[in-house]
């Protein structure tokens, strides 16, 4: 893994070519009803249609494919209760190597099932960060596996940057490109791709009010870890990564927030008007846009719909 400063225009293009056989080039969709309501032209990049149902497939694929032949033999390991766990298990299976996934005992069974279906070996632990890290450390030592974190890793960020690359390759001249932010892998990758392929596009992060460490860190100029996050956007509960914070500080225009009520309303709007399945985290950028219409009036705005892995029995609306 190199430094994020080494990621450039050519690097991102080469990354997209490297992972091509392992991911989808996802579509851009529009809704005239949402455009009318928002007062601007919105282009939705549908990563809910991506392999494993989320953008995480990109970063995991790139990180696995960049391992040396020796490191690949020993497999990969991570701790995750979400989309990264499935993404890494799938990428490892595609490469023909083992994946050791530490998951908290409280992780949803549907997510454990996805990891198993992709061939990942699950090692359960107590539902706290220390237990996760201790179990992971033991696995890495035992199997000599390579640790692939979900976001705070240059090869992962490089992979996530290919999402925005695809948008700009389609010839869009966006005024604004928005992405949700949790750990920051997608937002930092989006910011880098925009910097190289469309520097006139302002990149804005979207975050839940109940897990707003990225916004507070961005404003303060230093990382402020999140304590006791509380939001329906469960994919955005984690604290901003160190590398991600550096990139976001340099290349993101702003980070805006929305509350859970606004997030649910935006999620419902996408279900009703676009007829597609998204998870709550996906709806945060649209919620932010609708909350701040005057900032986007008459502009062309891209929104990355980060994933569609939601338990349909627990939708937050009737």
mmCIF file with all atom_site columns, N, CA, C and O in Angstrom, residues 58-108:
data_model
loop_
_atom_site.group_PDB
_atom_site.id
_atom_site.type_symbol
_atom_site.label_atom_id
_atom_site.label_alt_id
_atom_site.label_comp_id
_atom_site.label_asym_id
_atom_site.label_entity_id
_atom_site.label_seq_id
_atom_site.pdbx_PDB_ins_code
_atom_site.Cartn_x
_atom_site.Cartn_y
_atom_site.Cartn_z
_atom_site.occupancy
_atom_site.B_iso_or_equiv
_atom_site.pdbx_formal_charge
_atom_site.auth_seq_id
_atom_site.auth_comp_id
_atom_site.auth_asym_id
_atom_site.auth_atom_id
_atom_site.pdbx_PDB_model_num
ATOM 1   N N  . UNK A 1 58  ? -15.782 -2.572  -5.013 1.00 0.00 ? 58  UNK A N  1
ATOM 2   C CA . UNK A 1 58  ? -14.685 -1.951  -5.765 1.00 0.00 ? 58  UNK A CA 1
ATOM 3   C C  . UNK A 1 58  ? -13.376 -1.956  -4.974 1.00 0.00 ? 58  UNK A C  1
ATOM 4   O O  . UNK A 1 58  ? -12.340 -2.439  -5.450 1.00 0.00 ? 58  UNK A O  1
ATOM 5   N N  . UNK A 1 59  ? -13.411 -1.419  -3.776 1.00 0.00 ? 59  UNK A N  1
ATOM 6   C CA . UNK A 1 59  ? -12.200 -1.322  -2.965 1.00 0.00 ? 59  UNK A CA 1
ATOM 7   C C  . UNK A 1 59  ? -11.650 -2.679  -2.563 1.00 0.00 ? 59  UNK A C  1
ATOM 8   O O  . UNK A 1 59  ? -10.436 -2.904  -2.575 1.00 0.00 ? 59  UNK A O  1
ATOM 9   N N  . UNK A 1 60  ? -12.545 -3.599  -2.215 1.00 0.00 ? 60  UNK A N  1
ATOM 10  C CA . UNK A 1 60  ? -12.103 -4.939  -1.823 1.00 0.00 ? 60  UNK A CA 1
ATOM 11  C C  . UNK A 1 60  ? -11.429 -5.644  -2.987 1.00 0.00 ? 60  UNK A C  1
ATOM 12  O O  . UNK A 1 60  ? -10.382 -6.293  -2.823 1.00 0.00 ? 60  UNK A O  1
ATOM 13  N N  . UNK A 1 61  ? -12.013 -5.530  -4.172 1.00 0.00 ? 61  UNK A N  1
ATOM 14  C CA . UNK A 1 61  ? -11.436 -6.168  -5.359 1.00 0.00 ? 61  UNK A CA 1
ATOM 15  C C  . UNK A 1 61  ? -10.044 -5.620  -5.639 1.00 0.00 ? 61  UNK A C  1
ATOM 16  O O  . UNK A 1 61  ? -9.096  -6.376  -5.894 1.00 0.00 ? 61  UNK A O  1
ATOM 17  N N  . UNK A 1 62  ? -9.906  -4.310  -5.582 1.00 0.00 ? 62  UNK A N  1
ATOM 18  C CA . UNK A 1 62  ? -8.607  -3.702  -5.887 1.00 0.00 ? 62  UNK A CA 1
ATOM 19  C C  . UNK A 1 62  ? -7.543  -4.105  -4.876 1.00 0.00 ? 62  UNK A C  1
ATOM 20  O O  . UNK A 1 62  ? -6.407  -4.429  -5.235 1.00 0.00 ? 62  UNK A O  1
ATOM 21  N N  . UNK A 1 63  ? -7.918  -4.096  -3.596 1.00 0.00 ? 63  UNK A N  1
ATOM 22  C CA . UNK A 1 63  ? -6.956  -4.447  -2.551 1.00 0.00 ? 63  UNK A CA 1
ATOM 23  C C  . UNK A 1 63  ? -6.472  -5.883  -2.701 1.00 0.00 ? 63  UNK A C  1
ATOM 24  O O  . UNK A 1 63  ? -5.279  -6.167  -2.549 1.00 0.00 ? 63  UNK A O  1
ATOM 25  N N  . UNK A 1 64  ? -7.370  -6.802  -3.021 1.00 0.00 ? 64  UNK A N  1
ATOM 26  C CA . UNK A 1 64  ? -6.997  -8.205  -3.198 1.00 0.00 ? 64  UNK A CA 1
ATOM 27  C C  . UNK A 1 64  ? -6.111  -8.376  -4.438 1.00 0.00 ? 64  UNK A C  1
ATOM 28  O O  . UNK A 1 64  ? -5.077  -9.060  -4.395 1.00 0.00 ? 64  UNK A O  1
ATOM 29  N N  . UNK A 1 65  ? -6.491  -7.735  -5.531 1.00 0.00 ? 65  UNK A N  1
ATOM 30  C CA . UNK A 1 65  ? -5.749  -7.899  -6.781 1.00 0.00 ? 65  UNK A CA 1
ATOM 31  C C  . UNK A 1 65  ? -4.355  -7.267  -6.733 1.00 0.00 ? 65  UNK A C  1
ATOM 32  O O  . UNK A 1 65  ? -3.472  -7.653  -7.505 1.00 0.00 ? 65  UNK A O  1
ATOM 33  N N  . UNK A 1 66  ? -4.138  -6.328  -5.832 1.00 0.00 ? 66  UNK A N  1
ATOM 34  C CA . UNK A 1 66  ? -2.826  -5.676  -5.727 1.00 0.00 ? 66  UNK A CA 1
ATOM 35  C C  . UNK A 1 66  ? -1.871  -6.403  -4.785 1.00 0.00 ? 66  UNK A C  1
ATOM 36  O O  . UNK A 1 66  ? -0.708  -6.019  -4.673 1.00 0.00 ? 66  UNK A O  1
ATOM 37  N N  . UNK A 1 67  ? -2.364  -7.432  -4.115 1.00 0.00 ? 67  UNK A N  1
ATOM 38  C CA . UNK A 1 67  ? -1.477  -8.206  -3.247 1.00 0.00 ? 67  UNK A CA 1
ATOM 39  C C  . UNK A 1 67  ? -0.441  -8.956  -4.079 1.00 0.00 ? 67  UNK A C  1
ATOM 40  O O  . UNK A 1 67  ? -0.721  -9.371  -5.201 1.00 0.00 ? 67  UNK A O  1
ATOM 41  N N  . UNK A 1 68  ? 0.727   -9.164  -3.509 1.00 0.00 ? 68  UNK A N  1
ATOM 42  C CA . UNK A 1 68  ? 1.745   -9.970  -4.192 1.00 0.00 ? 68  UNK A CA 1
ATOM 43  C C  . UNK A 1 68  ? 1.302   -11.419 -4.222 1.00 0.00 ? 68  UNK A C  1
ATOM 44  O O  . UNK A 1 68  ? 0.418   -11.836 -3.464 1.00 0.00 ? 68  UNK A O  1
ATOM 45  N N  . UNK A 1 69  ? 1.893   -12.189 -5.084 1.00 0.00 ? 69  UNK A N  1
ATOM 46  C CA . UNK A 1 69  ? 1.541   -13.606 -5.195 1.00 0.00 ? 69  UNK A CA 1
ATOM 47  C C  . UNK A 1 69  ? 1.743   -14.325 -3.864 1.00 0.00 ? 69  UNK A C  1
ATOM 48  O O  . UNK A 1 69  ? 0.934   -15.168 -3.468 1.00 0.00 ? 69  UNK A O  1
ATOM 49  N N  . UNK A 1 70  ? 2.798   -13.974 -3.148 1.00 0.00 ? 70  UNK A N  1
ATOM 50  C CA . UNK A 1 70  ? 3.086   -14.591 -1.851 1.00 0.00 ? 70  UNK A CA 1
ATOM 51  C C  . UNK A 1 70  ? 2.010   -14.245 -0.830 1.00 0.00 ? 70  UNK A C  1
ATOM 52  O O  . UNK A 1 70  ? 1.514   -15.118 -0.107 1.00 0.00 ? 70  UNK A O  1
ATOM 53  N N  . UNK A 1 71  ? 1.662   -12.971 -0.783 1.00 0.00 ? 71  UNK A N  1
ATOM 54  C CA . UNK A 1 71  ? 0.643   -12.542 0.179  1.00 0.00 ? 71  UNK A CA 1
ATOM 55  C C  . UNK A 1 71  ? -0.724  -13.134 -0.144 1.00 0.00 ? 71  UNK A C  1
ATOM 56  O O  . UNK A 1 71  ? -1.501  -13.457 0.753  1.00 0.00 ? 71  UNK A O  1
ATOM 57  N N  . UNK A 1 72  ? -1.020  -13.268 -1.419 1.00 0.00 ? 72  UNK A N  1
ATOM 58  C CA . UNK A 1 72  ? -2.318  -13.844 -1.807 1.00 0.00 ? 72  UNK A CA 1
ATOM 59  C C  . UNK A 1 72  ? -2.476  -15.266 -1.275 1.00 0.00 ? 72  UNK A C  1
ATOM 60  O O  . UNK A 1 72  ? -3.560  -15.658 -0.851 1.00 0.00 ? 72  UNK A O  1
ATOM 61  N N  . UNK A 1 73  ? -1.406  -16.032 -1.315 1.00 0.00 ? 73  UNK A N  1
ATOM 62  C CA . UNK A 1 73  ? -1.487  -17.424 -0.865 1.00 0.00 ? 73  UNK A CA 1
ATOM 63  C C  . UNK A 1 73  ? -1.962  -17.531 0.580  1.00 0.00 ? 73  UNK A C  1
ATOM 64  O O  . UNK A 1 73  ? -2.627  -18.487 0.965  1.00 0.00 ? 73  UNK A O  1
ATOM 65  N N  . UNK A 1 74  ? -1.590  -16.544 1.384  1.00 0.00 ? 74  UNK A N  1
ATOM 66  C CA . UNK A 1 74  ? -1.944  -16.580 2.799  1.00 0.00 ? 74  UNK A CA 1
ATOM 67  C C  . UNK A 1 74  ? -3.342  -16.029 3.084  1.00 0.00 ? 74  UNK A C  1
ATOM 68  O O  . UNK A 1 74  ? -3.798  -16.066 4.230  1.00 0.00 ? 74  UNK A O  1
ATOM 69  N N  . UNK A 1 75  ? -3.980  -15.506 2.065  1.00 0.00 ? 75  UNK A N  1
ATOM 70  C CA . UNK A 1 75  ? -5.338  -15.018 2.238  1.00 0.00 ? 75  UNK A CA 1
ATOM 71  C C  . UNK A 1 75  ? -5.429  -13.627 2.827  1.00 0.00 ? 75  UNK A C  1
ATOM 72  O O  . UNK A 1 75  ? -4.425  -12.945 3.058  1.00 0.00 ? 75  UNK A O  1
ATOM 73  N N  . UNK A 1 76  ? -6.661  -13.205 3.064  1.00 0.00 ? 76  UNK A N  1
ATOM 74  C CA . UNK A 1 76  ? -6.928  -11.862 3.588  1.00 0.00 ? 76  UNK A CA 1
ATOM 75  C C  . UNK A 1 76  ? -7.813  -11.964 4.825  1.00 0.00 ? 76  UNK A C  1
ATOM 76  O O  . UNK A 1 76  ? -8.518  -12.951 5.035  1.00 0.00 ? 76  UNK A O  1
ATOM 77  N N  . UNK A 1 77  ? -7.766  -10.910 5.630  1.00 0.00 ? 77  UNK A N  1
ATOM 78  C CA . UNK A 1 77  ? -8.568  -10.885 6.849  1.00 0.00 ? 77  UNK A CA 1
ATOM 79  C C  . UNK A 1 77  ? -9.083  -9.482  7.100  1.00 0.00 ? 77  UNK A C  1
ATOM 80  O O  . UNK A 1 77  ? -8.471  -8.489  6.686  1.00 0.00 ? 77  UNK A O  1
ATOM 81  N N  . UNK A 1 78  ? -10.210 -9.404  7.780  1.00 0.00 ? 78  UNK A N  1
ATOM 82  C CA . UNK A 1 78  ? -10.756 -8.105  8.176  1.00 0.00 ? 78  UNK A CA 1
ATOM 83  C C  . UNK A 1 78  ? -11.742 -8.306  9.302  1.00 0.00 ? 78  UNK A C  1
ATOM 84  O O  . UNK A 1 78  ? -12.116 -9.435  9.631  1.00 0.00 ? 78  UNK A O  1
ATOM 85  N N  . UNK A 1 79  ? -12.156 -7.194  9.920  1.00 0.00 ? 79  UNK A N  1
ATOM 86  C CA . UNK A 1 79  ? -13.283 -7.246  10.851 1.00 0.00 ? 79  UNK A CA 1
ATOM 87  C C  . UNK A 1 79  ? -14.341 -6.291  10.321 1.00 0.00 ? 79  UNK A C  1
ATOM 88  O O  . UNK A 1 79  ? -14.063 -5.148  9.981  1.00 0.00 ? 79  UNK A O  1
ATOM 89  N N  . UNK A 1 80  ? -15.551 -6.797  10.204 1.00 0.00 ? 80  UNK A N  1
ATOM 90  C CA . UNK A 1 80  ? -16.642 -6.008  9.643  1.00 0.00 ? 80  UNK A CA 1
ATOM 91  C C  . UNK A 1 80  ? -17.970 -6.703  9.908  1.00 0.00 ? 80  UNK A C  1
ATOM 92  O O  . UNK A 1 80  ? -18.039 -7.926  9.884  1.00 0.00 ? 80  UNK A O  1
ATOM 93  N N  . UNK A 1 81  ? -18.985 -5.906  10.161 1.00 0.00 ? 81  UNK A N  1
ATOM 94  C CA . UNK A 1 81  ? -20.325 -6.482  10.321 1.00 0.00 ? 81  UNK A CA 1
ATOM 95  C C  . UNK A 1 81  ? -21.219 -6.076  9.164  1.00 0.00 ? 81  UNK A C  1
ATOM 96  O O  . UNK A 1 81  ? -22.412 -6.353  9.151  1.00 0.00 ? 81  UNK A O  1
ATOM 97  N N  . UNK A 1 82  ? -20.617 -5.385  8.178  1.00 0.00 ? 82  UNK A N  1
ATOM 98  C CA . UNK A 1 82  ? -21.418 -4.846  7.093  1.00 0.00 ? 82  UNK A CA 1
ATOM 99  C C  . UNK A 1 82  ? -20.993 -5.290  5.708  1.00 0.00 ? 82  UNK A C  1
ATOM 100 O O  . UNK A 1 82  ? -20.539 -6.417  5.495  1.00 0.00 ? 82  UNK A O  1
ATOM 101 N N  . UNK A 1 83  ? -21.114 -4.365  4.761  1.00 0.00 ? 83  UNK A N  1
ATOM 102 C CA . UNK A 1 83  ? -20.899 -4.687  3.353  1.00 0.00 ? 83  UNK A CA 1
ATOM 103 C C  . UNK A 1 83  ? -19.447 -5.058  3.028  1.00 0.00 ? 83  UNK A C  1
ATOM 104 O O  . UNK A 1 83  ? -19.194 -5.823  2.100  1.00 0.00 ? 83  UNK A O  1
ATOM 105 N N  . UNK A 1 84  ? -18.494 -4.523  3.785  1.00 0.00 ? 84  UNK A N  1
ATOM 106 C CA . UNK A 1 84  ? -17.086 -4.832  3.496  1.00 0.00 ? 84  UNK A CA 1
ATOM 107 C C  . UNK A 1 84  ? -16.787 -6.312  3.724  1.00 0.00 ? 84  UNK A C  1
ATOM 108 O O  . UNK A 1 84  ? -15.979 -6.908  2.998  1.00 0.00 ? 84  UNK A O  1
ATOM 109 N N  . UNK A 1 85  ? -17.440 -6.899  4.726  1.00 0.00 ? 85  UNK A N  1
ATOM 110 C CA . UNK A 1 85  ? -17.215 -8.315  5.012  1.00 0.00 ? 85  UNK A CA 1
ATOM 111 C C  . UNK A 1 85  ? -17.571 -9.173  3.801  1.00 0.00 ? 85  UNK A C  1
ATOM 112 O O  . UNK A 1 85  ? -16.790 -10.032 3.369  1.00 0.00 ? 85  UNK A O  1
ATOM 113 N N  . UNK A 1 86  ? -18.749 -8.926  3.239  1.00 0.00 ? 86  UNK A N  1
ATOM 114 C CA . UNK A 1 86  ? -19.183 -9.685  2.061  1.00 0.00 ? 86  UNK A CA 1
ATOM 115 C C  . UNK A 1 86  ? -18.319 -9.359  0.849  1.00 0.00 ? 86  UNK A C  1
ATOM 116 O O  . UNK A 1 86  ? -17.970 -10.246 0.060  1.00 0.00 ? 86  UNK A O  1
ATOM 117 N N  . UNK A 1 87  ? -17.965 -8.082  0.700  1.00 0.00 ? 87  UNK A N  1
ATOM 118 C CA . UNK A 1 87  ? -17.171 -7.660  -0.456 1.00 0.00 ? 87  UNK A CA 1
ATOM 119 C C  . UNK A 1 87  ? -15.796 -8.319  -0.450 1.00 0.00 ? 87  UNK A C  1
ATOM 120 O O  . UNK A 1 87  ? -15.313 -8.779  -1.486 1.00 0.00 ? 87  UNK A O  1
ATOM 121 N N  . UNK A 1 88  ? -15.168 -8.378  0.713  1.00 0.00 ? 88  UNK A N  1
ATOM 122 C CA . UNK A 1 88  ? -13.841 -8.983  0.788  1.00 0.00 ? 88  UNK A CA 1
ATOM 123 C C  . UNK A 1 88  ? -13.918 -10.496 0.601  1.00 0.00 ? 88  UNK A C  1
ATOM 124 O O  . UNK A 1 88  ? -13.074 -11.089 -0.080 1.00 0.00 ? 88  UNK A O  1
ATOM 125 N N  . UNK A 1 89  ? -14.950 -11.115 1.169  1.00 0.00 ? 89  UNK A N  1
ATOM 126 C CA . UNK A 1 89  ? -15.121 -12.558 0.993  1.00 0.00 ? 89  UNK A CA 1
ATOM 127 C C  . UNK A 1 89  ? -15.295 -12.897 -0.484 1.00 0.00 ? 89  UNK A C  1
ATOM 128 O O  . UNK A 1 89  ? -14.716 -13.865 -0.987 1.00 0.00 ? 89  UNK A O  1
ATOM 129 N N  . UNK A 1 90  ? -16.080 -12.110 -1.178 1.00 0.00 ? 90  UNK A N  1
ATOM 130 C CA . UNK A 1 90  ? -16.307 -12.349 -2.603 1.00 0.00 ? 90  UNK A CA 1
ATOM 131 C C  . UNK A 1 90  ? -15.033 -12.120 -3.422 1.00 0.00 ? 90  UNK A C  1
ATOM 132 O O  . UNK A 1 90  ? -14.696 -12.915 -4.306 1.00 0.00 ? 90  UNK A O  1
ATOM 133 N N  . UNK A 1 91  ? -14.324 -11.020 -3.146 1.00 0.00 ? 91  UNK A N  1
ATOM 134 C CA . UNK A 1 91  ? -13.099 -10.717 -3.886 1.00 0.00 ? 91  UNK A CA 1
ATOM 135 C C  . UNK A 1 91  ? -12.070 -11.832 -3.688 1.00 0.00 ? 91  UNK A C  1
ATOM 136 O O  . UNK A 1 91  ? -11.373 -12.232 -4.623 1.00 0.00 ? 91  UNK A O  1
ATOM 137 N N  . UNK A 1 92  ? -11.971 -12.324 -2.461 1.00 0.00 ? 92  UNK A N  1
ATOM 138 C CA . UNK A 1 92  ? -11.029 -13.409 -2.177 1.00 0.00 ? 92  UNK A CA 1
ATOM 139 C C  . UNK A 1 92  ? -11.420 -14.681 -2.933 1.00 0.00 ? 92  UNK A C  1
ATOM 140 O O  . UNK A 1 92  ? -10.568 -15.374 -3.500 1.00 0.00 ? 92  UNK A O  1
ATOM 141 N N  . UNK A 1 93  ? -12.714 -14.975 -2.958 1.00 0.00 ? 93  UNK A N  1
ATOM 142 C CA . UNK A 1 93  ? -13.189 -16.160 -3.674 1.00 0.00 ? 93  UNK A CA 1
ATOM 143 C C  . UNK A 1 93  ? -12.870 -16.062 -5.161 1.00 0.00 ? 93  UNK A C  1
ATOM 144 O O  . UNK A 1 93  ? -12.451 -17.042 -5.789 1.00 0.00 ? 93  UNK A O  1
ATOM 145 N N  . UNK A 1 94  ? -13.068 -14.874 -5.720 1.00 0.00 ? 94  UNK A N  1
ATOM 146 C CA . UNK A 1 94  ? -12.763 -14.652 -7.142 1.00 0.00 ? 94  UNK A CA 1
ATOM 147 C C  . UNK A 1 94  ? -11.280 -14.873 -7.429 1.00 0.00 ? 94  UNK A C  1
ATOM 148 O O  . UNK A 1 94  ? -10.901 -15.330 -8.511 1.00 0.00 ? 94  UNK A O  1
ATOM 149 N N  . UNK A 1 95  ? -10.451 -14.526 -6.437 1.00 0.00 ? 95  UNK A N  1
ATOM 150 C CA . UNK A 1 95  ? -9.000  -14.679 -6.608 1.00 0.00 ? 95  UNK A CA 1
ATOM 151 C C  . UNK A 1 95  ? -8.512  -16.066 -6.186 1.00 0.00 ? 95  UNK A C  1
ATOM 152 O O  . UNK A 1 95  ? -7.330  -16.378 -6.323 1.00 0.00 ? 95  UNK A O  1
ATOM 153 N N  . UNK A 1 96  ? -9.423  -16.888 -5.662 1.00 0.00 ? 96  UNK A N  1
ATOM 154 C CA . UNK A 1 96  ? -9.059  -18.239 -5.268 1.00 0.00 ? 96  UNK A CA 1
ATOM 155 C C  . UNK A 1 96  ? -8.242  -18.322 -3.995 1.00 0.00 ? 96  UNK A C  1
ATOM 156 O O  . UNK A 1 96  ? -7.409  -19.217 -3.835 1.00 0.00 ? 96  UNK A O  1
ATOM 157 N N  . UNK A 1 97  ? -8.472  -17.378 -3.078 1.00 0.00 ? 97  UNK A N  1
ATOM 158 C CA . UNK A 1 97  ? -7.720  -17.361 -1.820 1.00 0.00 ? 97  UNK A CA 1
ATOM 159 C C  . UNK A 1 97  ? -8.694  -17.311 -0.640 1.00 0.00 ? 97  UNK A C  1
ATOM 160 O O  . UNK A 1 97  ? -9.854  -16.922 -0.800 1.00 0.00 ? 97  UNK A O  1
ATOM 161 N N  . UNK A 1 98  ? -8.253  -17.701 0.555  1.00 0.00 ? 98  UNK A N  1
ATOM 162 C CA . UNK A 1 98  ? -9.147  -17.685 1.717  1.00 0.00 ? 98  UNK A CA 1
ATOM 163 C C  . UNK A 1 98  ? -9.384  -16.280 2.269  1.00 0.00 ? 98  UNK A C  1
ATOM 164 O O  . UNK A 1 98  ? -8.555  -15.382 2.099  1.00 0.00 ? 98  UNK A O  1
ATOM 165 N N  . UNK A 1 99  ? -10.539 -16.108 2.909  1.00 0.00 ? 99  UNK A N  1
ATOM 166 C CA . UNK A 1 99  ? -10.876 -14.844 3.580  1.00 0.00 ? 99  UNK A CA 1
ATOM 167 C C  . UNK A 1 99  ? -11.316 -15.166 4.995  1.00 0.00 ? 99  UNK A C  1
ATOM 168 O O  . UNK A 1 99  ? -12.219 -15.983 5.200  1.00 0.00 ? 99  UNK A O  1
ATOM 169 N N  . UNK A 1 100 ? -10.680 -14.524 5.958  1.00 0.00 ? 100 UNK A N  1
ATOM 170 C CA . UNK A 1 100 ? -10.989 -14.736 7.373  1.00 0.00 ? 100 UNK A CA 1
ATOM 171 C C  . UNK A 1 100 ? -11.687 -13.471 7.887  1.00 0.00 ? 100 UNK A C  1
ATOM 172 O O  . UNK A 1 100 ? -11.070 -12.400 7.961  1.00 0.00 ? 100 UNK A O  1
ATOM 173 N N  . UNK A 1 101 ? -12.945 -13.603 8.236  1.00 0.00 ? 101 UNK A N  1
ATOM 174 C CA . UNK A 1 101 ? -13.759 -12.436 8.576  1.00 0.00 ? 101 UNK A CA 1
ATOM 175 C C  . UNK A 1 101 ? -14.200 -12.479 10.033 1.00 0.00 ? 101 UNK A C  1
ATOM 176 O O  . UNK A 1 101 ? -14.924 -13.387 10.448 1.00 0.00 ? 101 UNK A O  1
ATOM 177 N N  . UNK A 1 102 ? -13.768 -11.495 10.800 1.00 0.00 ? 102 UNK A N  1
ATOM 178 C CA . UNK A 1 102 ? -14.206 -11.365 12.185 1.00 0.00 ? 102 UNK A CA 1
ATOM 179 C C  . UNK A 1 102 ? -15.502 -10.560 12.204 1.00 0.00 ? 102 UNK A C  1
ATOM 180 O O  . UNK A 1 102 ? -15.556 -9.448  11.681 1.00 0.00 ? 102 UNK A O  1
ATOM 181 N N  . UNK A 1 103 ? -16.537 -11.147 12.782 1.00 0.00 ? 103 UNK A N  1
ATOM 182 C CA . UNK A 1 103 ? -17.830 -10.473 12.863 1.00 0.00 ? 103 UNK A CA 1
ATOM 183 C C  . UNK A 1 103 ? -18.350 -10.557 14.299 1.00 0.00 ? 103 UNK A C  1
ATOM 184 O O  . UNK A 1 103 ? -18.195 -11.590 14.959 1.00 0.00 ? 103 UNK A O  1
ATOM 185 N N  . UNK A 1 104 ? -18.971 -9.496  14.795 1.00 0.00 ? 104 UNK A N  1
ATOM 186 C CA . UNK A 1 104 ? -19.553 -9.553  16.141 1.00 0.00 ? 104 UNK A CA 1
ATOM 187 C C  . UNK A 1 104 ? -20.701 -10.563 16.191 1.00 0.00 ? 104 UNK A C  1
ATOM 188 O O  . UNK A 1 104 ? -21.400 -10.763 15.193 1.00 0.00 ? 104 UNK A O  1
ATOM 189 N N  . UNK A 1 105 ? -20.866 -11.177 17.312 1.00 0.00 ? 105 UNK A N  1
ATOM 190 C CA . UNK A 1 105 ? -21.911 -12.192 17.467 1.00 0.00 ? 105 UNK A CA 1
ATOM 191 C C  . UNK A 1 105 ? -23.304 -11.625 17.213 1.00 0.00 ? 105 UNK A C  1
ATOM 192 O O  . UNK A 1 105 ? -24.230 -12.363 16.870 1.00 0.00 ? 105 UNK A O  1
ATOM 193 N N  . UNK A 1 106 ? -23.438 -10.312 17.356 1.00 0.00 ? 106 UNK A N  1
ATOM 194 C CA . UNK A 1 106 ? -24.736 -9.657  17.170 1.00 0.00 ? 106 UNK A CA 1
ATOM 195 C C  . UNK A 1 106 ? -24.995 -9.233  15.731 1.00 0.00 ? 106 UNK A C  1
ATOM 196 O O  . UNK A 1 106 ? -26.052 -8.662  15.440 1.00 0.00 ? 106 UNK A O  1
ATOM 197 N N  . UNK A 1 107 ? -24.065 -9.482  14.825 1.00 0.00 ? 107 UNK A N  1
ATOM 198 C CA . UNK A 1 107 ? -24.253 -9.090  13.421 1.00 0.00 ? 107 UNK A CA 1
ATOM 199 C C  . UNK A 1 107 ? -25.485 -9.797  12.857 1.00 0.00 ? 107 UNK A C  1
ATOM 200 O O  . UNK A 1 107 ? -25.751 -10.951 13.200 1.00 0.00 ? 107 UNK A O  1
ATOM 201 N N  . UNK A 1 108 ? -26.250 -9.123  12.013 1.00 0.00 ? 108 UNK A N  1
ATOM 202 C CA . UNK A 1 108 ? -27.449 -9.740  11.442 1.00 0.00 ? 108 UNK A CA 1
ATOM 203 C C  . UNK A 1 108 ? -27.126 -11.052 10.732 1.00 0.00 ? 108 UNK A C  1
ATOM 204 O O  . UNK A 1 108 ? -26.120 -11.153 10.021 1.00 0.00 ? 108 UNK A O  1
#
